[in-house]
PDB file of C-alpha atoms in Angstrom:
ATOM      1  CA  MET A   8      87.594 168.465 136.887  1.00  0.00           C
ATOM      2  CA  THR A   9      84.151 171.044 137.482  1.00  0.00           C
ATOM      3  CA  THR A  10      80.838 169.428 138.115  1.00  0.00           C
ATOM      4  CA  ALA A  11      79.800 170.201 134.194  1.00  0.00           C
ATOM      5  CA  ALA A  12      82.699 167.974 133.090  1.00  0.00           C
ATOM      6  CA  VAL A  13      81.478 165.095 134.966  1.00  0.00           C
ATOM      7  CA  ARG A  14      78.191 165.902 133.715  1.00  0.00           C
ATOM      8  CA  ASP A  15      79.182 165.779 130.282  1.00  0.00           C
ATOM      9  CA  GLY A  16      81.369 162.488 130.430  1.00  0.00           C
ATOM     10  CA  ARG A  17      78.176 160.887 131.860  1.00  0.00           C
ATOM     11  CA  ARG A  18      76.181 161.967 129.087  1.00  0.00           C
ATOM     12  CA  GLY A  19      78.277 160.489 126.532  1.00  0.00           C
ATOM     13  CA  GLY A  20      80.593 162.877 126.042  1.00  0.00           C
ATOM     14  CA  THR A  21      84.246 162.162 124.831  1.00  0.00           C
ATOM     15  CA  PRO A  22      85.828 159.675 127.436  1.00  0.00           C
ATOM     16  CA  PRO A  23      89.210 160.198 129.234  1.00  0.00           C
ATOM     17  CA  ALA A  24      92.139 159.459 127.438  1.00  0.00           C
ATOM     18  CA  ARG A  25      93.523 157.753 130.079  1.00  0.00           C
ATOM     19  CA  PRO A  26      91.511 154.655 130.061  1.00  0.00           C
ATOM     20  CA  ARG A  27      92.055 154.432 126.168  1.00  0.00           C
ATOM     21  CA  ALA A  28      95.289 154.123 126.481  1.00  0.00           C
ATOM     22  CA  GLY A  29      95.423 151.519 129.077  1.00  0.00           C
ATOM     23  CA  ALA A  30      92.881 149.457 127.251  1.00  0.00           C
ATOM     24  CA  ARG A  31      95.423 149.813 124.141  1.00  0.00           C
ATOM     25  CA  ARG A  32      98.262 148.622 126.127  1.00  0.00           C
ATOM     26  CA  ALA A  33      96.483 145.729 127.337  1.00  0.00           C
ATOM     27  CA  ARG A  34      95.127 144.851 123.989  1.00  0.00           C
ATOM     28  CA  ARG A  35      98.956 144.937 122.627  1.00  0.00           C
ATOM     29  CA  ARG A  36      99.960 142.862 125.862  1.00  0.00           C
ATOM     30  CA  GLU A  37      97.227 140.155 125.039  1.00  0.00           C
ATOM     31  CA  GLY A  38      98.656 140.188 121.443  1.00  0.00           C
ATOM     32  CA  LEU A  39     102.257 139.770 122.591  1.00  0.00           C
ATOM     33  CA  VAL A  40     101.203 137.027 124.849  1.00  0.00           C
ATOM     34  CA  GLY A  41      99.164 135.076 122.172  1.00  0.00           C
ATOM     35  CA  TRP A  42     102.183 135.524 119.800  1.00  0.00           C
ATOM     36  CA  ALA A  43     104.740 134.222 122.329  1.00  0.00           C
ATOM     37  CA  PHE A  44     102.524 131.136 122.790  1.00  0.00           C
ATOM     38  CA  LEU A  45     102.225 130.531 119.234  1.00  0.00           C
ATOM     39  CA  ALA A  46     106.141 131.313 118.614  1.00  0.00           C
ATOM     40  CA  PRO A  47     107.298 127.657 119.196  1.00  0.00           C
ATOM     41  CA  ASN A  48     104.848 126.138 116.919  1.00  0.00           C
ATOM     42  CA  LEU A  49     105.397 128.782 114.464  1.00  0.00           C
ATOM     43  CA  VAL A  50     109.301 128.092 114.561  1.00  0.00           C
ATOM     44  CA  LEU A  51     108.793 124.727 114.073  1.00  0.00           C
ATOM     45  CA  MET A  52     106.096 124.709 111.441  1.00  0.00           C
ATOM     46  CA  ILE A  53     108.860 127.226 109.401  1.00  0.00           C
ATOM     47  CA  GLY A  54     111.546 124.788 110.008  1.00  0.00           C
ATOM     48  CA  PHE A  55     110.265 121.374 109.509  1.00  0.00           C
ATOM     49  CA  LEU A  56     107.124 122.157 106.608  1.00  0.00           C
ATOM     50  CA  PHE A  57     107.683 125.492 104.687  1.00  0.00           C
ATOM     51  CA  VAL A  58     111.285 126.024 104.192  1.00  0.00           C
ATOM     52  CA  PRO A  59     111.257 121.830 103.010  1.00  0.00           C
ATOM     53  CA  ILE A  60     108.538 122.828 100.469  1.00  0.00           C
ATOM     54  CA  VAL A  61     110.449 125.694  99.068  1.00  0.00           C
ATOM     55  CA  VAL A  62     113.529 123.696  99.011  1.00  0.00           C
ATOM     56  CA  ALA A  63     111.459 120.794  97.170  1.00  0.00           C
ATOM     57  CA  VAL A  64     109.756 123.063  94.709  1.00  0.00           C
ATOM     58  CA  GLN A  65     113.418 124.740  93.969  1.00  0.00           C
ATOM     59  CA  LEU A  66     114.914 121.330  93.666  1.00  0.00           C
ATOM     60  CA  SER A  67     112.025 120.244  91.491  1.00  0.00           C
ATOM     61  CA  LEU A  68     112.934 122.744  88.778  1.00  0.00           C
ATOM     62  CA  GLN A  69     116.456 121.267  88.442  1.00  0.00           C
ATOM     63  CA  GLU A  70     118.020 118.116  87.256  1.00  0.00           C
ATOM     64  CA  THR A  71     120.352 116.176  89.545  1.00  0.00           C
ATOM     65  CA  ARG A  72     121.603 112.905  90.369  1.00  0.00           C
ATOM     66  CA  GLY A  73     123.218 113.429  93.675  1.00  0.00           C
ATOM     67  CA  PHE A  74     126.673 114.260  92.145  1.00  0.00           C
ATOM     68  CA  GLY A  75     127.781 117.296  90.829  1.00  0.00           C
ATOM     69  CA  ASP A  76     126.237 120.804  90.573  1.00  0.00           C
ATOM     70  CA  PRO A  77     122.565 120.754  89.632  1.00  0.00           C
ATOM     71  CA  GLU A  78     121.554 122.441  86.352  1.00  0.00           C
ATOM     72  CA  TRP A  79     118.486 124.415  86.361  1.00  0.00           C
ATOM     73  CA  VAL A  80     115.591 122.824  83.747  1.00  0.00           C
ATOM     74  CA  GLY A  81     112.477 124.829  84.623  1.00  0.00           C
ATOM     75  CA  LEU A  82     109.347 122.750  84.275  1.00  0.00           C
ATOM     76  CA  GLU A  83     111.040 119.830  82.456  1.00  0.00           C
ATOM     77  CA  ASN A  84     111.127 117.630  85.125  1.00  0.00           C
ATOM     78  CA  TYR A  85     106.871 117.977  85.015  1.00  0.00           C
ATOM     79  CA  ARG A  86     107.033 117.555  81.117  1.00  0.00           C
ATOM     80  CA  THR A  87     108.702 114.444  81.800  1.00  0.00           C
ATOM     81  CA  MET A  88     106.193 113.725  84.209  1.00  0.00           C
ATOM     82  CA  VAL A  89     103.165 113.870  81.686  1.00  0.00           C
ATOM     83  CA  GLU A  90     104.925 111.805  79.264  1.00  0.00           C
ATOM     84  CA  ASP A  91     106.254 108.924  81.989  1.00  0.00           C
ATOM     85  CA  PRO A  92     104.074 105.748  81.391  1.00  0.00           C
ATOM     86  CA  ASP A  93     105.236 104.700  84.659  1.00  0.00           C
ATOM     87  CA  PHE A  94     104.012 107.536  86.526  1.00  0.00           C
ATOM     88  CA  TRP A  95     100.616 107.204  85.031  1.00  0.00           C
ATOM     89  CA  ARG A  96     100.901 103.697  86.034  1.00  0.00           C
ATOM     90  CA  SER A  97     101.498 104.795  89.509  1.00  0.00           C
ATOM     91  CA  LEU A  98      98.825 107.197  89.609  1.00  0.00           C
ATOM     92  CA  ALA A  99      96.109 104.700  88.581  1.00  0.00           C
ATOM     93  CA  ASN A 100      97.395 102.061  90.914  1.00  0.00           C
ATOM     94  CA  THR A 101      96.704 105.159  93.602  1.00  0.00           C
ATOM     95  CA  VAL A 102      93.564 105.789  92.401  1.00  0.00           C
ATOM     96  CA  LEU A 103      92.693 102.442  92.111  1.00  0.00           C
ATOM     97  CA  PHE A 104      93.720 101.505  95.591  1.00  0.00           C
ATOM     98  CA  THR A 105      91.819 104.515  97.017  1.00  0.00           C
ATOM     99  CA  ALA A 106      88.562 103.825  94.851  1.00  0.00           C
ATOM    100  CA  VAL A 107      88.500 100.041  96.869  1.00  0.00           C
ATOM    101  CA  THR A 108      89.917 100.809 100.332  1.00  0.00           C
ATOM    102  CA  VAL A 109      87.804 104.127 101.404  1.00  0.00           C
ATOM    103  CA  PRO A 110      84.484 102.466 101.014  1.00  0.00           C
ATOM    104  CA  ILE A 111      85.187  99.278 102.352  1.00  0.00           C
ATOM    105  CA  GLU A 112      86.504 101.602 105.683  1.00  0.00           C
ATOM    106  CA  LEU A 113      83.528 103.929 105.834  1.00  0.00           C
ATOM    107  CA  ALA A 114      81.156 100.981 105.565  1.00  0.00           C
ATOM    108  CA  ALA A 115      82.975  98.493 107.964  1.00  0.00           C
ATOM    109  CA  GLY A 116      83.883 101.167 110.229  1.00  0.00           C
ATOM    110  CA  LEU A 117      80.364 102.150 110.577  1.00  0.00           C
ATOM    111  CA  GLY A 118      79.339  98.711 111.064  1.00  0.00           C
ATOM    112  CA  LEU A 119      81.561  97.939 113.671  1.00  0.00           C
ATOM    113  CA  ALA A 120      80.365 101.292 115.632  1.00  0.00           C
ATOM    114  CA  VAL A 121      76.920 100.322 115.737  1.00  0.00           C
ATOM    115  CA  LEU A 122      77.824  96.937 116.810  1.00  0.00           C
ATOM    116  CA  LEU A 123      79.827  98.020 119.501  1.00  0.00           C
ATOM    117  CA  ASN A 124      77.566 100.788 120.271  1.00  0.00           C
ATOM    118  CA  SER A 125      74.854  98.220 121.354  1.00  0.00           C
ATOM    119  CA  ALA A 126      74.655  96.187 124.047  1.00  0.00           C
ATOM    120  CA  LEU A 127      77.265  93.606 123.178  1.00  0.00           C
ATOM    121  CA  PRO A 128      79.279  91.242 125.405  1.00  0.00           C
ATOM    122  CA  ALA A 129      82.897  92.113 125.899  1.00  0.00           C
ATOM    123  CA  ARG A 130      82.726  95.243 123.806  1.00  0.00           C
ATOM    124  CA  GLY A 131      85.535  96.879 125.319  1.00  0.00           C
ATOM    125  CA  LEU A 132      87.863  94.433 124.451  1.00  0.00           C
ATOM    126  CA  LEU A 133      86.866  94.473 121.172  1.00  0.00           C
ATOM    127  CA  ARG A 134      87.103  98.170 120.684  1.00  0.00           C
ATOM    128  CA  THR A 135      90.821  97.257 122.319  1.00  0.00           C
ATOM    129  CA  LEU A 136      91.536  95.003 119.594  1.00  0.00           C
ATOM    130  CA  LEU A 137      89.984  96.952 117.023  1.00  0.00           C
ATOM    131  CA  VAL A 138      91.641 100.314 117.786  1.00  0.00           C
ATOM    132  CA  LEU A 139      95.211  98.426 118.618  1.00  0.00           C
ATOM    133  CA  PRO A 140      96.481  98.726 115.281  1.00  0.00           C
ATOM    134  CA  MET A 141      96.217 102.632 115.099  1.00  0.00           C
ATOM    135  CA  VAL A 142      98.905 102.561 118.142  1.00  0.00           C
ATOM    136  CA  VAL A 143     101.118 100.174 116.231  1.00  0.00           C
ATOM    137  CA  SER A 144     103.680 101.580 113.949  1.00  0.00           C
ATOM    138  CA  GLY A 145     102.968 101.108 110.167  1.00  0.00           C
ATOM    139  CA  VAL A 146     106.336  99.471 109.524  1.00  0.00           C
ATOM    140  CA  ALA A 147     105.830  96.926 112.253  1.00  0.00           C
ATOM    141  CA  SER A 148     102.508  95.872 111.253  1.00  0.00           C
ATOM    142  CA  ALA A 149     103.473  95.773 107.650  1.00  0.00           C
ATOM    143  CA  MET A 150     106.091  93.065 108.954  1.00  0.00           C
ATOM    144  CA  ILE A 151     103.723  90.771 110.479  1.00  0.00           C
ATOM    145  CA  ALA A 152     101.735  91.051 107.299  1.00  0.00           C
ATOM    146  CA  VAL A 153     104.269  90.244 105.268  1.00  0.00           C
ATOM    147  CA  ILE A 154     104.301  86.897 107.722  1.00  0.00           C
ATOM    148  CA  LEU A 155     100.795  86.308 107.136  1.00  0.00           C
ATOM    149  CA  PHE A 156     101.003  86.702 103.308  1.00  0.00           C
ATOM    150  CA  TYR A 157     104.673  85.049 102.786  1.00  0.00           C
ATOM    151  CA  GLU A 158     104.048  83.051  99.715  1.00  0.00           C
ATOM    152  CA  SER A 159     105.846  79.720 100.554  1.00  0.00           C
ATOM    153  CA  ASN A 160     104.777  78.943 103.885  1.00  0.00           C
ATOM    154  CA  GLY A 161     102.797  82.496 105.292  1.00  0.00           C
ATOM    155  CA  LEU A 162      99.768  81.609 107.586  1.00  0.00           C
ATOM    156  CA  VAL A 163      97.176  82.609 105.002  1.00  0.00           C
ATOM    157  CA  ASN A 164      98.338  80.248 102.676  1.00  0.00           C
ATOM    158  CA  LYS A 165      98.510  77.220 104.702  1.00  0.00           C
ATOM    159  CA  VAL A 166      95.302  77.895 106.076  1.00  0.00           C
ATOM    160  CA  LEU A 167      93.665  78.103 102.340  1.00  0.00           C
ATOM    161  CA  GLU A 168      95.809  74.624 101.886  1.00  0.00           C
ATOM    162  CA  ALA A 169      94.084  73.282 104.773  1.00  0.00           C
ATOM    163  CA  VAL A 170      90.532  74.018 103.803  1.00  0.00           C
ATOM    164  CA  GLY A 171      91.061  72.294 100.512  1.00  0.00           C
ATOM    165  CA  LEU A 172      92.119  75.640  98.341  1.00  0.00           C
ATOM    166  CA  SER A 173      95.321  76.315  96.403  1.00  0.00           C
ATOM    167  CA  ARG A 174      97.948  78.672  97.200  1.00  0.00           C
ATOM    168  CA  VAL A 175      97.973  82.241  96.295  1.00  0.00           C
ATOM    169  CA  ALA A 176     101.176  83.683  94.726  1.00  0.00           C
ATOM    170  CA  TRP A 177     101.128  87.158  97.036  1.00  0.00           C
ATOM    171  CA  GLN A 178     104.516  88.355  96.226  1.00  0.00           C
ATOM    172  CA  SER A 179     104.763  87.256  92.766  1.00  0.00           C
ATOM    173  CA  GLU A 180     101.590  88.129  91.018  1.00  0.00           C
ATOM    174  CA  GLY A 181     100.458  91.658  90.622  1.00  0.00           C
ATOM    175  CA  ALA A 182      96.743  91.291  91.295  1.00  0.00           C
ATOM    176  CA  PRO A 183      97.100  89.220  94.748  1.00  0.00           C
ATOM    177  CA  ALA A 184      99.799  91.635  95.571  1.00  0.00           C
ATOM    178  CA  MET A 185      97.669  94.794  95.686  1.00  0.00           C
ATOM    179  CA  LEU A 186      94.969  92.665  97.036  1.00  0.00           C
ATOM    180  CA  SER A 187      97.284  91.955  99.974  1.00  0.00           C
ATOM    181  CA  VAL A 188      98.159  95.714 100.688  1.00  0.00           C
ATOM    182  CA  ILE A 189      94.569  96.873 100.312  1.00  0.00           C
ATOM    183  CA  LEU A 190      93.000  94.167 103.043  1.00  0.00           C
ATOM    184  CA  VAL A 191      96.517  95.461 105.254  1.00  0.00           C
ATOM    185  CA  ALA A 192      95.546  98.898 104.811  1.00  0.00           C
ATOM    186  CA  ILE A 193      91.928  98.163 105.595  1.00  0.00           C
ATOM    187  CA  TRP A 194      92.949  96.352 108.934  1.00  0.00           C
ATOM    188  CA  LEU A 195      95.186  99.451 109.765  1.00  0.00           C
ATOM    189  CA  ARG A 196      92.347 102.186 109.267  1.00  0.00           C
ATOM    190  CA  LEU A 197      89.366 100.194 110.755  1.00  0.00           C
ATOM    191  CA  GLY A 198      89.763 101.190 114.143  1.00  0.00           C
ATOM    192  CA  PHE A 199      90.103 105.176 113.692  1.00  0.00           C
ATOM    193  CA  ASN A 200      87.126 105.143 111.459  1.00  0.00           C
ATOM    194  CA  MET A 201      85.207 102.929 113.982  1.00  0.00           C
ATOM    195  CA  VAL A 202      86.174 105.464 116.882  1.00  0.00           C
ATOM    196  CA  ILE A 203      84.885 108.502 114.601  1.00  0.00           C
ATOM    197  CA  TYR A 204      81.527 107.328 113.955  1.00  0.00           C
ATOM    198  CA  LEU A 205      81.292 106.020 117.721  1.00  0.00           C
ATOM    199  CA  ALA A 206      81.941 109.370 118.632  1.00  0.00           C
ATOM    200  CA  GLY A 207      79.139 110.587 116.312  1.00  0.00           C
ATOM    201  CA  LEU A 208      76.408 107.819 117.870  1.00  0.00           C
ATOM    202  CA  GLN A 209      76.652 108.937 120.813  1.00  0.00           C
ATOM    203  CA  SER A 210      76.053 112.407 119.849  1.00  0.00           C
ATOM    204  CA  ILE A 211      72.493 111.115 118.779  1.00  0.00           C
ATOM    205  CA  GLU A 212      69.788 111.358 121.170  1.00  0.00           C
ATOM    206  CA  PRO A 213      68.272 108.176 122.082  1.00  0.00           C
ATOM    207  CA  GLU A 214      64.698 109.427 122.004  1.00  0.00           C
ATOM    208  CA  LEU A 215      64.533 109.316 118.063  1.00  0.00           C
ATOM    209  CA  TYR A 216      65.628 105.990 118.024  1.00  0.00           C
ATOM    210  CA  GLU A 217      62.491 105.165 120.406  1.00  0.00           C
ATOM    211  CA  ALA A 218      60.518 107.518 118.687  1.00  0.00           C
ATOM    212  CA  ALA A 219      61.206 105.493 115.640  1.00  0.00           C
ATOM    213  CA  ARG A 220      60.296 101.857 117.416  1.00  0.00           C
ATOM    214  CA  ILE A 221      57.226 103.436 118.099  1.00  0.00           C
ATOM    215  CA  ASP A 222      56.038 104.542 114.811  1.00  0.00           C
ATOM    216  CA  GLY A 223      57.055 100.641 113.875  1.00  0.00           C
ATOM    217  CA  ALA A 224      60.523 101.549 112.198  1.00  0.00           C
ATOM    218  CA  SER A 225      62.883  98.190 111.631  1.00  0.00           C
ATOM    219  CA  LYS A 226      66.619  98.348 112.593  1.00  0.00           C
ATOM    220  CA  TRP A 227      67.350  98.510 108.926  1.00  0.00           C
ATOM    221  CA  GLN A 228      64.928 101.884 108.711  1.00  0.00           C
ATOM    222  CA  GLN A 229      66.467 103.348 111.531  1.00  0.00           C
ATOM    223  CA  LEU A 230      69.840 102.687 110.204  1.00  0.00           C
ATOM    224  CA  ARG A 231      68.966 103.961 107.068  1.00  0.00           C
ATOM    225  CA  LEU A 232      66.532 106.981 108.042  1.00  0.00           C
ATOM    226  CA  ILE A 233      68.074 108.157 111.766  1.00  0.00           C
ATOM    227  CA  THR A 234      72.292 107.452 111.882  1.00  0.00           C
ATOM    228  CA  VAL A 235      73.726 107.576 108.347  1.00  0.00           C
ATOM    229  CA  PRO A 236      71.825 111.061 107.602  1.00  0.00           C
ATOM    230  CA  LEU A 237      72.789 112.296 111.474  1.00  0.00           C
ATOM    231  CA  LEU A 238      76.455 111.196 110.677  1.00  0.00           C
ATOM    232  CA  GLY A 239      76.846 112.714 107.440  1.00  0.00           C
ATOM    233  CA  PRO A 240      79.514 115.122 109.163  1.00  0.00           C
ATOM    234  CA  SER A 241      81.371 112.018 110.285  1.00  0.00           C
ATOM    235  CA  THR A 242      81.340 110.173 107.113  1.00  0.00           C
ATOM    236  CA  PHE A 243      82.490 113.762 105.036  1.00  0.00           C
ATOM    237  CA  PHE A 244      85.802 113.963 107.542  1.00  0.00           C
ATOM    238  CA  LEU A 245      86.252 110.288 107.352  1.00  0.00           C
ATOM    239  CA  LEU A 246      85.868 110.153 103.622  1.00  0.00           C
ATOM    240  CA  ILE A 247      88.260 113.424 103.359  1.00  0.00           C
ATOM    241  CA  MET A 248      90.798 111.988 105.409  1.00  0.00           C
ATOM    242  CA  ASN A 249      90.982 108.307 104.090  1.00  0.00           C
ATOM    243  CA  VAL A 250      91.280 109.875 100.563  1.00  0.00           C
ATOM    244  CA  ILE A 251      94.455 111.826 101.843  1.00  0.00           C
ATOM    245  CA  ALA A 252      95.640 109.104 103.657  1.00  0.00           C
ATOM    246  CA  SER A 253      95.668 106.789 100.669  1.00  0.00           C
ATOM    247  CA  PHE A 254      97.086 109.019  98.374  1.00  0.00           C
ATOM    248  CA  GLN A 255      99.754 109.199 100.680  1.00  0.00           C
ATOM    249  CA  VAL A 256     100.466 105.306 101.515  1.00  0.00           C
ATOM    250  CA  PHE A 257     103.529 104.270 101.707  1.00  0.00           C
ATOM    251  CA  ASP A 258     104.950 102.199 104.546  1.00  0.00           C
ATOM    252  CA  VAL A 259     102.381  99.199 103.972  1.00  0.00           C
ATOM    253  CA  ILE A 260     103.256  99.210 100.655  1.00  0.00           C
ATOM    254  CA  PHE A 261     107.356  99.773 100.789  1.00  0.00           C
ATOM    255  CA  VAL A 262     107.794  96.952 103.713  1.00  0.00           C
ATOM    256  CA  MET A 263     105.620  93.966 101.719  1.00  0.00           C
ATOM    257  CA  THR A 264     105.927  94.225  97.950  1.00  0.00           C
ATOM    258  CA  GLY A 265     108.331  97.295  97.599  1.00  0.00           C
ATOM    259  CA  GLY A 266     106.094  98.651  94.695  1.00  0.00           C
ATOM    260  CA  GLY A 267     106.205  95.572  92.794  1.00  0.00           C
ATOM    261  CA  PRO A 268     105.897  92.740  91.488  1.00  0.00           C
ATOM    262  CA  SER A 269     106.741  94.845  88.050  1.00  0.00           C
ATOM    263  CA  GLY A 270     105.138  98.246  89.089  1.00  0.00           C
ATOM    264  CA  ALA A 271     101.753  96.300  89.766  1.00  0.00           C
ATOM    265  CA  THR A 272     101.752  97.950  93.205  1.00  0.00           C
ATOM    266  CA  SER A 273     103.675 100.935  92.691  1.00  0.00           C
ATOM    267  CA  VAL A 274     101.851 103.901  94.157  1.00  0.00           C
ATOM    268  CA  LEU A 275     102.796 107.652  93.735  1.00  0.00           C
ATOM    269  CA  VAL A 276     104.704 108.075  97.232  1.00  0.00           C
ATOM    270  CA  THR A 277     106.894 104.684  96.482  1.00  0.00           C
ATOM    271  CA  TYR A 278     107.311 105.781  92.785  1.00  0.00           C
ATOM    272  CA  ALA A 279     108.802 109.422  94.193  1.00  0.00           C
ATOM    273  CA  TYR A 280     110.894 107.496  96.940  1.00  0.00           C
ATOM    274  CA  ARG A 281     111.985 105.643  93.842  1.00  0.00           C
ATOM    275  CA  ASN A 282     113.222 108.286  91.829  1.00  0.00           C
ATOM    276  CA  GLY A 283     114.447 110.281  94.435  1.00  0.00           C
ATOM    277  CA  PHE A 284     116.432 108.125  96.837  1.00  0.00           C
ATOM    278  CA  GLN A 285     116.593 104.703  94.669  1.00  0.00           C
ATOM    279  CA  ILE A 286     117.652 106.153  91.250  1.00  0.00           C
ATOM    280  CA  ARG A 287     119.210 109.613  92.522  1.00  0.00           C
ATOM    281  CA  GLU A 288     116.749 111.404  90.224  1.00  0.00           C
ATOM    282  CA  GLN A 289     116.218 113.852  93.257  1.00  0.00           C
ATOM    283  CA  GLY A 290     115.001 116.627  90.537  1.00  0.00           C
ATOM    284  CA  TYR A 291     112.388 114.013  89.552  1.00  0.00           C
ATOM    285  CA  GLY A 292     111.489 112.789  92.755  1.00  0.00           C
ATOM    286  CA  ALA A 293     110.819 116.138  94.508  1.00  0.00           C
ATOM    287  CA  ALA A 294     108.251 117.166  91.172  1.00  0.00           C
ATOM    288  CA  LEU A 295     106.533 113.943  92.028  1.00  0.00           C
ATOM    289  CA  GLY A 296     106.795 115.187  95.604  1.00  0.00           C
ATOM    290  CA  ILE A 297     105.259 118.466  94.921  1.00  0.00           C
ATOM    291  CA  VAL A 298     102.455 116.818  92.967  1.00  0.00           C
ATOM    292  CA  ILE A 299     101.159 114.860  95.882  1.00  0.00           C
ATOM    293  CA  LEU A 300     101.379 117.720  98.148  1.00  0.00           C
ATOM    294  CA  LEU A 301      99.075 119.803  95.804  1.00  0.00           C
ATOM    295  CA  ILE A 302      96.591 116.589  95.220  1.00  0.00           C
ATOM    296  CA  THR A 303      96.558 116.381  99.345  1.00  0.00           C
ATOM    297  CA  LEU A 304      96.008 120.045  99.497  1.00  0.00           C
ATOM    298  CA  VAL A 305      93.110 119.979  97.342  1.00  0.00           C
ATOM    299  CA  PHE A 306      91.456 117.102  99.296  1.00  0.00           C
ATOM    300  CA  THR A 307      91.987 119.410 102.562  1.00  0.00           C
ATOM    301  CA  PHE A 308      91.170 122.503 100.781  1.00  0.00           C
ATOM    302  CA  VAL A 309      87.911 120.873  99.991  1.00  0.00           C
ATOM    303  CA  GLN A 310      87.431 119.298 103.403  1.00  0.00           C
ATOM    304  CA  TRP A 311      88.036 122.768 105.853  1.00  0.00           C
ATOM    305  CA  ARG A 312      85.513 124.828 102.558  1.00  0.00           C
ATOM    306  CA  THR A 313      83.223 122.413 103.861  1.00  0.00           C
ATOM    307  CA  SER A 314      83.374 122.430 107.613  1.00  0.00           C
ATOM    308  CA  ARG A 315      83.449 126.150 107.445  1.00  0.00           C
ATOM    309  CA  THR A 316      80.083 126.551 105.096  1.00  0.00           C
ATOM    310  CA  ARG A 317      78.617 123.884 107.720  1.00  0.00           C
ATOM    311  CA  ASP A 318      79.673 126.119 110.766  1.00  0.00           C
ATOM    312  CA  LEU A 319      78.468 129.123 109.488  1.00  0.00           C
ATOM    313  CA  ALA A 320      74.960 127.624 108.490  1.00  0.00           C
ATOM    314  CA  GLY A 321      74.866 126.311 112.064  1.00  0.00           C
TER     315      GLY A 321
END
């Protein structure tokens, strides 16, 4: 290569082709390595998520009772759903369950996080006790709840009788049955809400509270004007996650009440299970499952969209 060519290259002329080809090979190699790491997860997602969803959509467009060849009925299962009073009752129960549990879970989780974030004696033990239900199976927790709320000789009714109150028909009346599953669901999710709020509290600068105390702000004013606004992202995340969990609740209700009495605690997932696996109307049960999936996707999209907008704004 001549001196003039070298000088042209230094002045920004056309770079040699060999380094450019090497960079392309390096990028291609990095891409292949990335796909190699993603491949196991992609295979699992395709096999255990996307393929079952496609099969469920196909099944929801058919009529089958578990025997014989399925019959293609198109959107008939969805039209039946619109006219099904039991579906609307299950949807109303799901909305009621969500409307009651989610605000209590958020408020109680925040209160416990604020309490355990302070200099409280034995706060480590209290945190462990509150988080413990998160690591226990939902079915096992529901079995414990069955013993507690057993109508004839359960611990809760014994305590009520000991203080002079009458027994409560936890299994045979609709309102007490719904109340019992609501209480258990709140107990099971309280630890998760507390942990998320604790993480948010520890990211708040202590200088903010010190400045507020110097200005004469009370504890309530500090909570209302500093803690709650700065925990907005955590609150929104928990709101979406709790709503999704409430619309997908199954194990607690299935073990404690089975959707009874007389459908008083039947929610969307238990109603879909009843149709798909007990009555064997698998096409209708699949259609119910697709509706639950769509509702969940709506809340997931809202959470993703809001988080993405906040990240871009930040």
